[in-house]
CSV table of C-alpha atoms and ligand atoms in Angstrom, one decimal:
chain,number,residue,atom,x,y,z
A,18,MET,CA,139.8,44.8,104.2
A,19,ALA,CA,137.5,47.6,105.2
A,20,ARG,CA,134.7,45.1,105.3
A,21,GLU,CA,136.7,42.8,107.5
A,22,SER,CA,137.4,45.3,110.1
A,23,ARG,CA,133.8,46.3,110.3
A,24,THR,CA,132.7,42.7,111.1
A,25,GLY,CA,135.3,41.8,113.7
A,26,GLY,CA,138.6,41.0,112.2
A,27,PRO,CA,139.9,37.9,110.4
A,28,LEU,CA,137.2,35.6,111.9
A,29,GLY,CA,134.4,37.9,110.9
A,30,TRP,CA,133.3,35.8,108.0
A,31,TYR,CA,132.9,32.8,110.4
A,32,PHE,CA,130.4,34.5,112.7
A,33,ARG,CA,128.7,36.3,109.8
A,34,THR,CA,127.8,33.0,108.1
A,35,SER,CA,124.7,31.3,109.5
A,36,LEU,CA,125.3,28.5,111.9
A,37,PHE,CA,123.3,26.2,109.7
A,38,THR,CA,125.5,26.8,106.7
A,39,ARG,CA,128.7,26.4,108.8
A,40,ILE,CA,127.6,23.1,110.4
A,41,LEU,CA,126.7,21.8,107.0
A,42,LEU,CA,130.0,23.0,105.7
A,43,GLY,CA,131.8,21.3,108.6
A,44,LEU,CA,129.9,18.1,107.7
A,45,VAL,CA,130.6,18.1,104.0
A,46,LEU,CA,134.2,19.2,104.3
A,47,GLY,CA,134.8,16.7,107.1
A,48,ALA,CA,133.4,13.9,105.0
A,49,ALA,CA,135.4,15.0,102.0
A,50,VAL,CA,138.7,15.3,103.9
A,51,GLY,CA,138.0,12.0,105.7
A,52,ILE,CA,137.2,10.1,102.5
A,53,ALA,CA,140.3,11.5,100.8
A,54,LEU,CA,142.4,10.5,103.8
A,55,SER,CA,140.9,7.0,103.9
A,56,HIS,CA,142.9,6.2,100.8
A,57,PHE,CA,146.2,6.9,102.6
A,58,PRO,CA,146.2,4.8,105.7
A,59,GLY,CA,149.3,6.4,107.2
A,60,GLY,CA,147.9,9.9,106.7
A,61,ALA,CA,144.6,8.9,108.1
A,62,GLU,CA,146.1,7.6,111.3
A,63,ALA,CA,148.2,10.8,111.7
A,64,PHE,CA,145.2,12.9,111.1
A,65,VAL,CA,143.0,10.9,113.5
A,66,SER,CA,145.5,11.2,116.3
A,67,ARG,CA,145.9,14.9,115.9
A,68,GLY,CA,142.3,15.8,115.0
A,69,GLN,CA,141.0,13.9,118.0
A,70,PHE,CA,141.8,16.8,120.3
A,71,PHE,CA,139.5,19.2,118.4
A,72,GLY,CA,136.6,16.7,118.3
A,73,ASP,CA,137.1,15.9,122.0
A,74,VAL,CA,136.8,19.6,122.9
A,75,PHE,CA,133.3,19.6,121.3
A,76,ILE,CA,132.2,16.5,123.0
A,77,ARG,CA,133.3,17.8,126.4
A,78,LEU,CA,131.7,21.1,125.9
A,79,LEU,CA,128.4,19.4,125.1
A,80,ARG,CA,128.7,17.1,128.2
A,81,MET,CA,129.4,20.1,130.3
A,82,ILE,CA,126.0,21.6,129.6
A,83,VAL,CA,123.7,18.6,129.9
A,84,VAL,CA,123.3,18.4,133.6
A,85,PRO,CA,122.7,22.2,134.2
A,86,VAL,CA,120.3,22.3,131.2
A,87,VAL,CA,118.2,19.5,132.5
A,88,PHE,CA,118.3,20.6,136.1
A,89,PHE,CA,117.4,24.3,135.8
A,90,SER,CA,115.0,24.0,132.9
A,91,LEU,CA,113.0,21.3,134.6
A,92,ILE,CA,112.8,23.2,137.9
A,93,THR,CA,111.7,26.3,136.1
A,94,GLY,CA,109.3,24.5,133.8
A,95,THR,CA,107.5,22.6,136.6
A,96,ALA,CA,107.4,25.6,139.0
A,97,SER,CA,105.8,27.7,136.3
A,98,ILE,CA,102.6,25.7,136.5
A,99,THR,CA,100.3,27.1,139.1
A,100,PRO,CA,98.8,24.3,141.2
A,101,SER,CA,95.3,25.8,140.9
A,102,LEU,CA,95.5,25.3,137.2
A,103,ILE,CA,96.3,21.7,137.5
A,104,GLY,CA,92.7,20.6,137.7
A,105,ARG,CA,90.7,18.6,135.3
A,106,THR,CA,92.1,20.3,132.2
A,107,GLY,CA,95.6,19.7,133.5
A,108,GLY,CA,94.9,16.1,134.1
A,109,LYS,CA,93.5,15.6,130.6
A,110,THR,CA,96.5,17.5,129.1
A,111,PHE,CA,99.0,15.3,130.9
A,112,LEU,CA,97.1,12.1,130.0
A,113,TYR,CA,97.3,13.2,126.3
A,114,TYR,CA,101.0,14.0,126.6
A,115,PHE,CA,101.7,10.7,128.2
A,116,ALA,CA,99.6,8.7,125.7
A,117,THR,CA,101.2,10.4,122.7
A,118,SER,CA,104.7,10.0,124.1
A,119,ALA,CA,104.0,6.3,124.6
A,120,ILE,CA,102.8,6.0,121.0
A,121,ALA,CA,105.8,8.0,119.8
A,122,VAL,CA,108.3,5.8,121.6
A,123,ALA,CA,106.6,2.6,120.3
A,124,ILE,CA,106.6,3.9,116.7
A,125,GLY,CA,110.2,5.0,117.0
A,126,LEU,CA,111.3,1.6,118.3
A,127,ALA,CA,109.2,-0.2,115.7
A,128,VAL,CA,110.7,1.7,112.7
A,129,ALA,CA,114.2,1.4,114.1
A,130,LEU,CA,113.9,-2.4,114.5
A,131,LEU,CA,112.3,-2.7,111.1
A,132,PHE,CA,114.8,-0.6,109.2
A,133,ARG,CA,117.7,-1.5,111.4
A,134,PRO,CA,119.9,1.5,110.6
A,135,GLY,CA,123.6,1.1,111.3
A,136,GLU,CA,123.6,-2.7,111.2
A,137,GLY,CA,126.9,-4.0,110.0
A,138,MET,CA,128.6,-0.6,110.1
A,139,ASP,CA,131.2,-1.4,112.7
A,140,VAL,CA,132.4,2.1,113.7
A,141,VAL,CA,135.6,2.1,115.7
A,142,GLY,CA,136.8,4.7,118.2
A,143,VAL,CA,139.8,7.0,117.9
A,144,ALA,CA,142.1,4.5,119.6
A,145,GLY,CA,140.9,2.0,117.0
A,146,ALA,CA,138.7,0.4,119.7
A,147,LYS,CA,135.3,-1.0,119.0
A,148,GLY,CA,132.4,-0.1,121.3
A,149,GLU,CA,132.4,-1.5,124.8
A,150,LEU,CA,129.2,-1.6,126.6
A,151,ALA,CA,129.2,-0.2,130.1
A,152,GLN,CA,127.1,-2.7,132.0
A,153,PRO,CA,123.6,-1.2,132.4
A,154,PRO,CA,121.8,-2.4,135.5
A,155,PRO,CA,118.6,-4.6,135.1
A,156,PHE,CA,115.4,-2.8,134.4
A,157,GLY,CA,113.9,-3.1,137.9
A,158,GLN,CA,117.1,-1.6,139.3
A,159,VAL,CA,116.9,1.2,136.8
A,160,VAL,CA,113.4,2.1,138.1
A,161,LEU,CA,114.7,2.1,141.7
A,162,ASN,CA,117.8,4.1,140.7
A,163,VAL,CA,115.5,6.9,139.4
A,164,ILE,CA,115.0,7.8,143.0
A,165,PRO,CA,118.3,9.3,144.2
A,166,THR,CA,119.4,8.5,147.7
A,167,ASN,CA,121.7,11.6,147.5
A,168,PRO,CA,120.6,14.1,144.8
A,169,PHE,CA,123.9,16.0,145.1
A,170,GLU,CA,125.8,12.9,144.4
A,171,SER,CA,123.7,12.3,141.3
A,172,LEU,CA,124.3,15.9,140.2
A,173,ALA,CA,128.0,15.5,140.7
A,174,SER,CA,128.2,12.2,138.8
A,175,GLY,CA,125.8,13.2,136.1
A,176,ASP,CA,123.2,10.4,136.7
A,177,ILE,CA,120.5,12.0,134.6
A,178,LEU,CA,117.4,10.1,135.6
A,179,PRO,CA,117.7,10.7,139.3
A,180,ILE,CA,118.5,14.3,138.4
A,181,ILE,CA,115.3,14.6,136.5
A,182,PHE,CA,113.3,13.0,139.3
A,183,PHE,CA,114.8,15.4,141.9
A,184,ALA,CA,114.3,18.5,139.7
A,185,LEU,CA,110.7,17.6,139.1
A,186,ALA,CA,110.2,17.2,142.9
A,187,VAL,CA,111.9,20.5,143.6
A,188,GLY,CA,109.8,22.2,140.9
A,189,ILE,CA,106.5,20.8,142.3
A,190,GLY,CA,107.5,21.9,145.8
A,191,LEU,CA,108.5,25.3,144.5
A,192,SER,CA,105.3,25.7,142.6
A,193,ALA,CA,103.3,25.2,145.8
A,194,LEU,CA,105.4,27.6,147.8
A,195,ARG,CA,105.2,30.3,145.2
A,196,ASP,CA,101.4,30.3,145.8
A,197,SER,CA,101.8,30.2,149.6
A,198,LYS,CA,99.5,32.5,151.7
A,199,ASN,CA,102.5,33.1,153.9
A,200,GLU,CA,104.1,36.1,152.2
A,201,THR,CA,107.6,35.5,153.4
A,202,LEU,CA,107.6,32.0,152.1
A,203,ALA,CA,106.1,33.1,148.8
A,204,ARG,CA,108.8,35.8,148.5
A,205,GLN,CA,111.6,33.4,149.3
A,206,ALA,CA,110.2,30.9,146.8
A,207,ASN,CA,110.1,33.5,144.1
A,208,VAL,CA,113.7,34.5,144.7
A,209,PHE,CA,114.7,30.9,144.2
A,210,TYR,CA,112.5,30.6,141.2
A,211,ASP,CA,114.1,33.7,139.7
A,212,PHE,CA,117.5,32.3,140.4
A,213,CYS,CA,116.7,29.0,138.6
A,214,ALA,CA,115.1,30.9,135.7
A,215,ALA,CA,118.2,33.0,135.3
A,216,ALA,CA,120.4,30.0,135.6
A,217,ALA,CA,118.4,28.3,132.8
A,218,GLU,CA,118.7,31.4,130.7
A,219,ILE,CA,122.4,31.5,131.2
A,220,VAL,CA,122.8,27.9,130.3
A,221,TYR,CA,120.8,28.4,127.1
A,222,ARG,CA,123.2,31.2,126.3
A,223,MET,CA,126.1,28.8,126.8
A,224,VAL,CA,124.4,26.3,124.5
A,225,GLY,CA,124.5,29.1,121.9
A,226,GLY,CA,128.2,29.7,122.6
A,227,VAL,CA,129.1,26.0,122.3
A,228,MET,CA,127.2,25.8,119.1
A,229,GLN,CA,129.6,28.4,117.6
A,230,TYR,CA,132.2,25.8,118.0
A,231,ALA,CA,130.0,23.0,116.5
A,232,PRO,CA,131.1,23.4,112.9
A,233,ILE,CA,134.7,22.8,113.9
A,234,GLY,CA,133.9,20.0,116.2
A,235,VAL,CA,131.7,18.4,113.6
A,236,PHE,CA,134.4,18.7,111.0
A,237,PHE,CA,137.0,16.9,113.0
A,238,LEU,CA,134.6,14.3,114.4
A,239,ILE,CA,133.2,13.5,111.0
A,240,ALA,CA,136.6,13.6,109.2
A,241,THR,CA,137.9,11.1,111.8
A,242,VAL,CA,135.0,8.7,111.2
A,243,PHE,CA,135.3,8.9,107.4
A,244,ALA,CA,139.1,8.6,107.5
A,245,ARG,CA,138.5,5.2,109.1
A,246,GLN,CA,135.3,4.2,107.3
A,247,GLY,CA,135.8,5.7,103.9
A,248,SER,CA,132.6,6.6,102.0
A,249,GLN,CA,130.7,3.7,103.6
A,250,ALA,CA,129.4,6.0,106.3
A,251,ILE,CA,127.3,8.1,104.0
A,252,GLY,CA,124.7,5.4,103.2
A,253,PRO,CA,123.9,4.6,106.8
A,254,LEU,CA,123.5,8.2,107.7
A,255,ALA,CA,121.0,8.9,104.9
A,256,TYR,CA,119.3,5.7,106.0
A,257,VAL,CA,119.0,6.7,109.6
A,258,ALA,CA,117.4,10.0,108.5
A,259,LEU,CA,115.0,8.1,106.3
A,260,THR,CA,114.0,5.8,109.2
A,261,PHE,CA,113.4,8.8,111.4
A,262,TYR,CA,111.2,10.6,108.9
A,263,VAL,CA,109.2,7.4,108.3
A,264,GLY,CA,108.7,7.3,112.1
A,265,LEU,CA,107.5,10.9,112.1
A,266,LEU,CA,105.1,10.3,109.3
A,267,LEU,CA,103.6,7.3,111.0
A,268,HIS,CA,103.2,9.1,114.2
A,269,LEU,CA,101.5,12.0,112.5
A,270,VAL,CA,99.0,9.8,110.8
A,271,ILE,CA,98.5,7.0,113.4
A,272,GLY,CA,99.1,9.0,116.6
A,273,TYR,CA,97.6,12.4,115.9
A,274,GLY,CA,95.3,11.4,113.0
A,275,GLY,CA,94.0,8.4,115.1
A,276,LEU,CA,93.4,10.4,118.2
A,277,LEU,CA,91.7,13.4,116.4
A,278,THR,CA,89.4,11.0,114.6
A,279,LEU,CA,88.6,9.3,117.9
A,280,PHE,CA,87.5,12.6,119.2
A,281,GLY,CA,85.4,13.3,116.1
A,282,LEU,CA,87.8,15.9,114.6
A,283,ASN,CA,88.7,15.9,111.0
A,284,PHE,CA,92.5,15.2,110.4
A,285,VAL,CA,92.7,17.1,107.1
A,286,LYS,CA,91.0,20.2,108.5
A,287,PHE,CA,93.4,20.0,111.4
A,288,LEU,CA,96.4,19.9,109.1
A,289,ARG,CA,95.1,22.9,107.2
A,290,GLY,CA,94.6,24.9,110.4
A,291,ALA,CA,98.0,23.9,111.9
A,292,ARG,CA,100.1,24.3,108.8
A,293,GLU,CA,101.6,27.7,109.6
A,294,PRO,CA,103.1,26.8,113.0
A,295,MET,CA,104.1,23.4,111.6
A,296,VAL,CA,106.2,25.1,108.8
A,297,ALA,CA,107.5,27.7,111.2
A,298,ALA,CA,108.8,25.0,113.6
A,299,PHE,CA,110.3,23.1,110.7
A,300,VAL,CA,112.3,26.1,109.6
A,301,THR,CA,113.2,27.7,113.0
A,302,ARG,CA,113.7,24.3,114.8
A,303,SER,CA,112.3,25.7,118.0
A,304,SER,CA,108.9,24.9,119.6
A,305,SER,CA,109.3,27.7,122.1
A,306,GLY,CA,110.1,30.2,119.3
A,307,THR,CA,107.0,29.1,117.4
A,308,LEU,CA,104.7,29.4,120.5
A,309,PRO,CA,103.1,32.7,119.4
A,310,LEU,CA,102.2,31.2,116.1
A,311,THR,CA,100.9,28.1,117.7
A,312,VAL,CA,98.7,30.0,120.0
A,313,ARG,CA,97.3,32.1,117.2
A,314,ALA,CA,96.6,29.2,114.8
A,315,SER,CA,94.9,27.2,117.6
A,316,GLU,CA,92.7,30.2,118.4
A,317,GLU,CA,91.9,31.6,115.0
A,318,ARG,CA,92.0,28.6,112.8
A,319,LEU,CA,91.0,25.8,115.0
A,320,GLY,CA,88.6,27.5,117.4
A,321,VAL,CA,90.5,26.7,120.7
A,322,PRO,CA,89.4,29.2,123.4
A,323,ARG,CA,92.2,31.3,124.8
A,324,THR,CA,91.6,30.1,128.4
A,325,ILE,CA,92.6,26.6,127.4
A,326,GLY,CA,95.2,27.6,124.8
A,327,SER,CA,97.2,29.8,127.1
A,328,PHE,CA,97.5,27.1,129.6
A,329,VAL,CA,98.0,24.0,127.5
A,330,LEU,CA,100.2,25.3,124.8
A,331,PRO,CA,103.1,26.8,126.8
A,332,ILE,CA,103.3,23.6,128.8
A,333,GLY,CA,103.2,21.6,125.6
A,334,ALA,CA,106.0,23.7,124.1
A,335,THR,CA,108.1,22.8,127.1
A,336,VAL,CA,107.3,19.2,127.9
A,337,ASN,CA,105.5,17.6,125.0
A,338,MET,CA,108.1,16.5,122.5
A,339,ASP,CA,107.0,13.4,120.6
A,340,GLY,CA,109.4,14.2,117.7
A,341,THR,CA,112.3,14.2,120.1
A,342,ALA,CA,111.2,10.9,121.6
A,343,ILE,CA,111.1,9.3,118.2
A,344,TYR,CA,114.5,10.8,117.4
A,345,ILE,CA,116.0,9.4,120.6
A,346,MET,CA,114.7,5.9,119.9
A,347,VAL,CA,115.8,5.7,116.3
A,348,CYS,CA,119.2,7.2,116.9
A,349,ALA,CA,120.0,5.2,120.0
A,350,VAL,CA,119.1,2.0,118.2
A,351,PHE,CA,121.3,3.2,115.2
A,352,ILE,CA,124.3,3.9,117.5
A,353,GLY,CA,123.9,0.5,119.1
A,354,PHE,CA,123.9,-1.3,115.8
A,355,ALA,CA,126.7,0.9,114.3
A,356,THR,CA,129.1,0.3,117.2
A,357,GLY,CA,128.4,-3.4,117.3
A,358,MET,CA,126.5,-3.3,120.6
A,359,PRO,CA,122.8,-3.7,119.5
A,360,LEU,CA,120.4,-3.0,122.3
A,361,ASP,CA,118.7,-6.0,124.0
A,362,GLY,CA,115.1,-6.1,125.3
A,363,GLY,CA,115.8,-4.7,128.7
A,364,GLN,CA,117.9,-1.9,127.3
A,365,MET,CA,115.0,-1.0,124.9
A,366,LEU,CA,112.6,-0.7,127.8
A,367,THR,CA,115.0,1.5,129.7
A,368,LEU,CA,115.6,3.5,126.6
A,369,ALA,CA,111.8,3.9,126.1
A,370,ALA,CA,111.4,5.2,129.7
A,371,THR,CA,114.4,7.5,129.3
A,372,ALA,CA,113.1,8.8,126.0
A,373,VAL,CA,109.8,9.9,127.5
A,374,LEU,CA,111.6,11.6,130.4
A,375,ALA,CA,114.3,13.1,128.2
A,376,ALA,CA,111.6,14.5,125.9
A,377,ILE,CA,110.0,16.2,128.9
A,378,GLY,CA,113.4,17.7,129.9
A,379,THR,CA,114.2,18.9,126.4
A,380,ALA,CA,114.1,22.6,125.9
A,381,GLY,CA,112.1,23.9,122.9
A,382,VAL,CA,115.2,25.4,121.3
A,383,PRO,CA,117.3,24.2,118.3
A,384,GLY,CA,119.5,21.3,119.0
A,385,ALA,CA,118.3,20.6,122.5
A,386,GLY,CA,117.2,17.0,121.6
A,387,ALA,CA,120.8,16.1,120.6
A,388,LEU,CA,122.0,16.8,124.1
A,389,MET,CA,119.2,14.6,125.5
A,390,LEU,CA,120.4,11.8,123.2
A,391,ILE,CA,123.6,11.7,125.1
A,392,MET,CA,121.8,11.0,128.4
A,393,ALA,CA,119.5,8.5,126.8
A,394,LEU,CA,122.6,6.6,125.4
A,395,GLU,CA,124.2,6.6,128.8
A,396,SER,CA,121.1,5.2,130.5
A,397,VAL,CA,121.6,2.1,128.4
A,398,GLY,CA,125.3,1.9,128.9
A,399,LEU,CA,126.4,3.5,125.7
A,400,LYS,CA,128.8,6.0,127.1
A,401,VAL,CA,129.6,9.0,124.9
A,402,ALA,CA,133.2,9.1,126.1
A,403,ALA,CA,135.7,11.1,124.2
A,404,GLY,CA,137.5,8.9,121.6
A,405,SER,CA,135.0,6.1,121.9
A,406,ALA,CA,133.1,4.4,119.0
A,407,VAL,CA,129.9,5.7,120.5
A,408,ALA,CA,131.2,9.3,120.5
A,409,ALA,CA,132.3,8.8,116.8
A,410,THR,CA,128.8,7.6,115.8
A,411,TYR,CA,127.1,10.2,117.9
A,412,ALA,CA,129.1,12.8,116.0
A,413,LEU,CA,127.8,11.3,112.7
A,414,VAL,CA,124.1,11.9,113.7
A,415,LEU,CA,125.1,15.3,115.2
A,416,GLY,CA,126.4,16.2,111.7
A,417,ILE,CA,122.9,15.8,110.3
A,418,ASP,CA,121.2,17.1,113.4
A,419,THR,CA,119.8,20.2,111.6
A,420,LEU,CA,117.9,17.9,109.2
A,421,LEU,CA,116.6,15.8,112.1
A,422,ASP,CA,115.8,18.8,114.3
A,423,MET,CA,113.6,20.3,111.6
A,424,GLY,CA,111.4,17.2,111.6
A,425,ARG,CA,111.3,16.7,115.4
A,426,SER,CA,110.5,20.4,116.1
A,427,CYS,CA,107.7,20.3,113.5
A,428,MET,CA,106.3,17.1,115.1
A,429,ASN,CA,106.6,18.5,118.6
A,430,VAL,CA,104.5,21.6,117.7
A,431,THR,CA,102.0,19.5,115.8
A,432,GLY,CA,101.5,17.4,118.9
A,433,ASP,CA,100.9,20.5,121.0
A,434,ILE,CA,98.2,21.7,118.6
A,435,ALA,CA,96.5,18.4,118.3
A,436,GLY,CA,96.5,18.1,122.1
A,437,VAL,CA,95.0,21.5,122.7
A,438,ALA,CA,92.2,20.8,120.2
A,439,ILE,CA,91.4,17.4,121.8
A,440,VAL,CA,91.4,18.9,125.3
A,441,ALA,CA,89.2,21.7,124.2
A,442,LYS,CA,86.8,19.3,122.4
A,443,SER,CA,86.5,17.1,125.4
A,444,GLU,CA,85.7,20.1,127.6
A,445,LYS,CA,83.0,21.0,124.9
A,446,MET,CA,84.7,24.4,124.5
A,447,LEU,CA,86.0,24.0,120.9
A,448,ASP,CA,84.4,26.3,118.3
A,449,LEU,CA,83.4,23.6,115.8
A,450,SER,CA,82.4,26.1,113.2
A,451,LYS,CA,86.1,26.4,112.3
A,452,TRP,CA,86.2,22.7,111.5
A,453,LYS,CA,83.4,22.8,108.9
B,28,LIG,N1,114.4,21.7,118.6
B,28,LIG,C1,113.3,20.9,119.2
B,28,LIG,C2,112.1,21.8,119.6
B,28,LIG,O1,112.3,23.0,119.7
B,28,LIG,C3,113.8,20.3,120.4
B,28,LIG,C4,114.8,19.2,120.1
B,28,LIG,O2,115.9,19.6,119.7
B,28,LIG,O3,114.5,18.0,120.1
B,28,LIG,O4,111.0,21.3,119.6
């Protein structure tokens, strides 16, 4: 009892236990309760109708955060780049980010279509309803729709692509103004920048708060799915994780291995030099958190000069997320199959474009990619509405998000390090003695 009062009353144990353990517990208990209930159809229905509320709370909390996260973190991220730095090095860096994102998306799609996770799963929503595709517009229209005619309307209705477009534009304008020779303008721009940076920070705090509810939300969402599906849901879940990890491995070898070799750099030596931050990212699930290690390893082990590292790596940790792009492709295809609404060619193209943008908008913190998956799904008409089959399947992947987040964070950081080495090599500034 004495211990309990020291740690904040009856719920002390909850907050004392690591979030990772609690989510895992939510997942396992949810699956166990759901499977047990699936043997009693009457009980399962009663549970589903009552438990729905607690699952919906979680879905709504997540949805609440998506727009502010994307909006404020993109403005701050873009505005942090000084225009004078975006010269040749910047150009090369972005070319590398774009090329590797394209490779990541292609590999993600290829493995997803090859392995076809979720096919034949037939998840139903809380009301017993199967998925219903909200009609996505044709691809050409999607491209046009990226440009908002009224950004405030897009913000209000949560249209994520136009929001990203607008936030990038605001960020670029802001970045120029912060460097203005006119002191008043520069001061005003910095006030706005500070406001956005603080807002982004506040929203990240909120993400942390929402995640405290995640174990409960995951429990109810998973239990609901398993109560309906029985134990059949376990197999597909393991299968989607396998598909994703195969995608990551292919990207590591073909994407980074290929590019490094193309630039005359030894892939094995690269892995040896990058292994510390790679492991750290895997364990912490945060590219931003790993940044200090990434900078050090690039400098000390791979011979990247500080001038290049300190510019390329922080941007990379914010915008370069190939692991997240692969995750979005694999999981979206999985959810399409599992809800009986497999994606068609046009949707896959839209998804690919969204995955690249979503990866840019993903913050380098644990779980951020899972929020981006919501917006990627919505861009192809798979709406994560409370009680829907899509929300139920989304909850399934969310249940194993920790496992997936480890892989994608590791890949995100690896991509940053490969990028900085390649850019430094192409600028003839890499200390090649470290690669001997
Ligand atoms: N946790 C990832 C990272 O920090 C982002 C994500 O959730 O996809 O790189």
